[in-house]
GROMACS .gro file of C-alpha atoms in nm:
model
   81
    1MET     CA    1  -0.777   7.753 -12.750
    2ALA     CA    2  -0.865   7.415 -12.778
    3LYS     CA    3  -1.166   7.262 -12.686
    4ARG     CA    4  -1.221   6.882 -12.642
    5VAL     CA    5  -1.565   6.765 -12.548
    6LEU     CA    6  -1.585   6.450 -12.283
    7GLU     CA    7  -1.815   6.167 -12.372
    8THR     CA    8  -1.929   5.930 -12.014
    9PRO     CA    9  -2.131   5.682 -11.986
   10SER     CA   10  -2.185   5.733 -11.655
   11ALA     CA   11  -2.447   6.029 -11.681
   12PRO     CA   12  -2.827   6.050 -11.879
   13ALA     CA   13  -2.767   6.197 -12.179
   14ALA     CA   14  -2.745   6.586 -12.283
   15LEU     CA   15  -3.139   6.686 -12.338
   16GLY     CA   16  -3.042   6.930 -12.599
   17PRO     CA   17  -2.766   6.999 -12.775
   18TYR     CA   18  -2.494   7.050 -12.561
   19SER     CA   19  -2.175   6.875 -12.359
   20VAL     CA   20  -2.224   6.667 -12.078
   21ALA     CA   21  -1.845   6.776 -12.043
   22VAL     CA   22  -1.601   7.018 -12.194
   23GLU     CA   23  -1.263   7.045 -12.109
   24ALA     CA   24  -1.037   7.416 -12.185
   25GLY     CA   25  -0.774   7.600 -12.103
   26GLY     CA   26  -0.659   7.264 -11.841
   27LEU     CA   27  -1.022   7.376 -11.703
   28VAL     CA   28  -1.315   7.146 -11.692
   29PHE     CA   29  -1.711   7.294 -11.724
   30ILE     CA   30  -1.962   7.002 -11.660
   31SER     CA   31  -2.365   7.117 -11.806
   32GLY     CA   32  -2.621   7.113 -11.567
   33GLN     CA   33  -2.734   6.777 -11.425
   34VAL     CA   34  -3.117   6.607 -11.348
   35ALA     CA   35  -3.199   6.369 -11.097
   36ILE     CA   36  -3.227   6.076 -11.427
   37ASP     CA   37  -3.037   5.825 -11.353
   38PRO     CA   38  -2.836   5.684 -11.633
   39ALA     CA   39  -2.899   5.330 -11.591
   40THR     CA   40  -3.264   5.320 -11.623
   41GLY     CA   41  -3.307   5.665 -11.748
   42ASP     CA   42  -3.595   5.709 -11.420
   43ARG     CA   43  -3.596   6.002 -11.278
   44ALA     CA   44  -3.542   6.013 -10.948
   45PRO     CA   45  -3.861   6.109 -10.701
   46ASP     CA   46  -4.021   6.483 -10.596
   47ASP     CA   47  -3.793   6.469 -10.324
   48VAL     CA   48  -3.521   6.717 -10.260
   49ALA     CA   49  -3.278   6.525 -10.100
   50ALA     CA   50  -3.337   6.246 -10.365
   51GLN     CA   51  -3.288   6.466 -10.637
   52THR     CA   52  -2.978   6.636 -10.481
   53GLY     CA   53  -2.876   6.286 -10.398
   54GLN     CA   54  -2.898   6.167 -10.770
   55ILE     CA   55  -2.774   6.491 -10.900
   56MET     CA   56  -2.439   6.483 -10.697
   57ALA     CA   57  -2.424   6.044 -10.806
   58ASN     CA   58  -2.425   6.196 -11.157
   59VAL     CA   59  -2.119   6.471 -11.140
   60GLY     CA   60  -1.930   6.283 -10.906
   61ALA     CA   61  -1.976   5.988 -11.198
   62ILE     CA   62  -1.846   6.271 -11.463
   63LEU     CA   63  -1.525   6.346 -11.241
   64GLY     CA   64  -1.436   5.990 -11.236
   65ASP     CA   65  -1.484   5.863 -11.573
   66ILE     CA   66  -1.251   6.153 -11.663
   67GLY     CA   67  -0.998   6.079 -11.343
   68LEU     CA   68  -1.101   6.400 -11.133
   69GLY     CA   69  -1.309   6.393 -10.800
   70PHE     CA   70  -1.510   6.631 -10.568
   71PRO     CA   71  -1.203   6.729 -10.403
   72ASP     CA   72  -1.057   6.901 -10.735
   73VAL     CA   73  -1.413   7.120 -10.823
   74VAL     CA   74  -1.339   7.455 -10.745
   75LYS     CA   75  -1.685   7.652 -10.835
   76THR     CA   76  -2.088   7.495 -10.800
   77THR     CA   77  -2.374   7.688 -10.900
   78ILE     CA   78  -2.653   7.540 -10.794
   79PHE     CA   79  -3.015   7.686 -10.865
   80LEU     CA   80  -3.314   7.489 -10.673
   81ALA     CA   81  -3.658   7.443 -10.725
   0.00000   0.00000   0.00000
């Protein structure tokens, strides 16, 4: 199965040796996101609402850059600490 790494300037750069998003078999997989504003590199305040908002904005931007949106999402896994 062929895979394609999807690059986007609308999300923070990967913090390790992984891709922000990958397309394989007609599916798109988005890596875990952190509460960093890609425009400034600043981390969202220590507030669950602010951090969740930033993360969802990042996911939305990734989806938008590849021609998708939240209605196209089939599954998410969310970890809160």
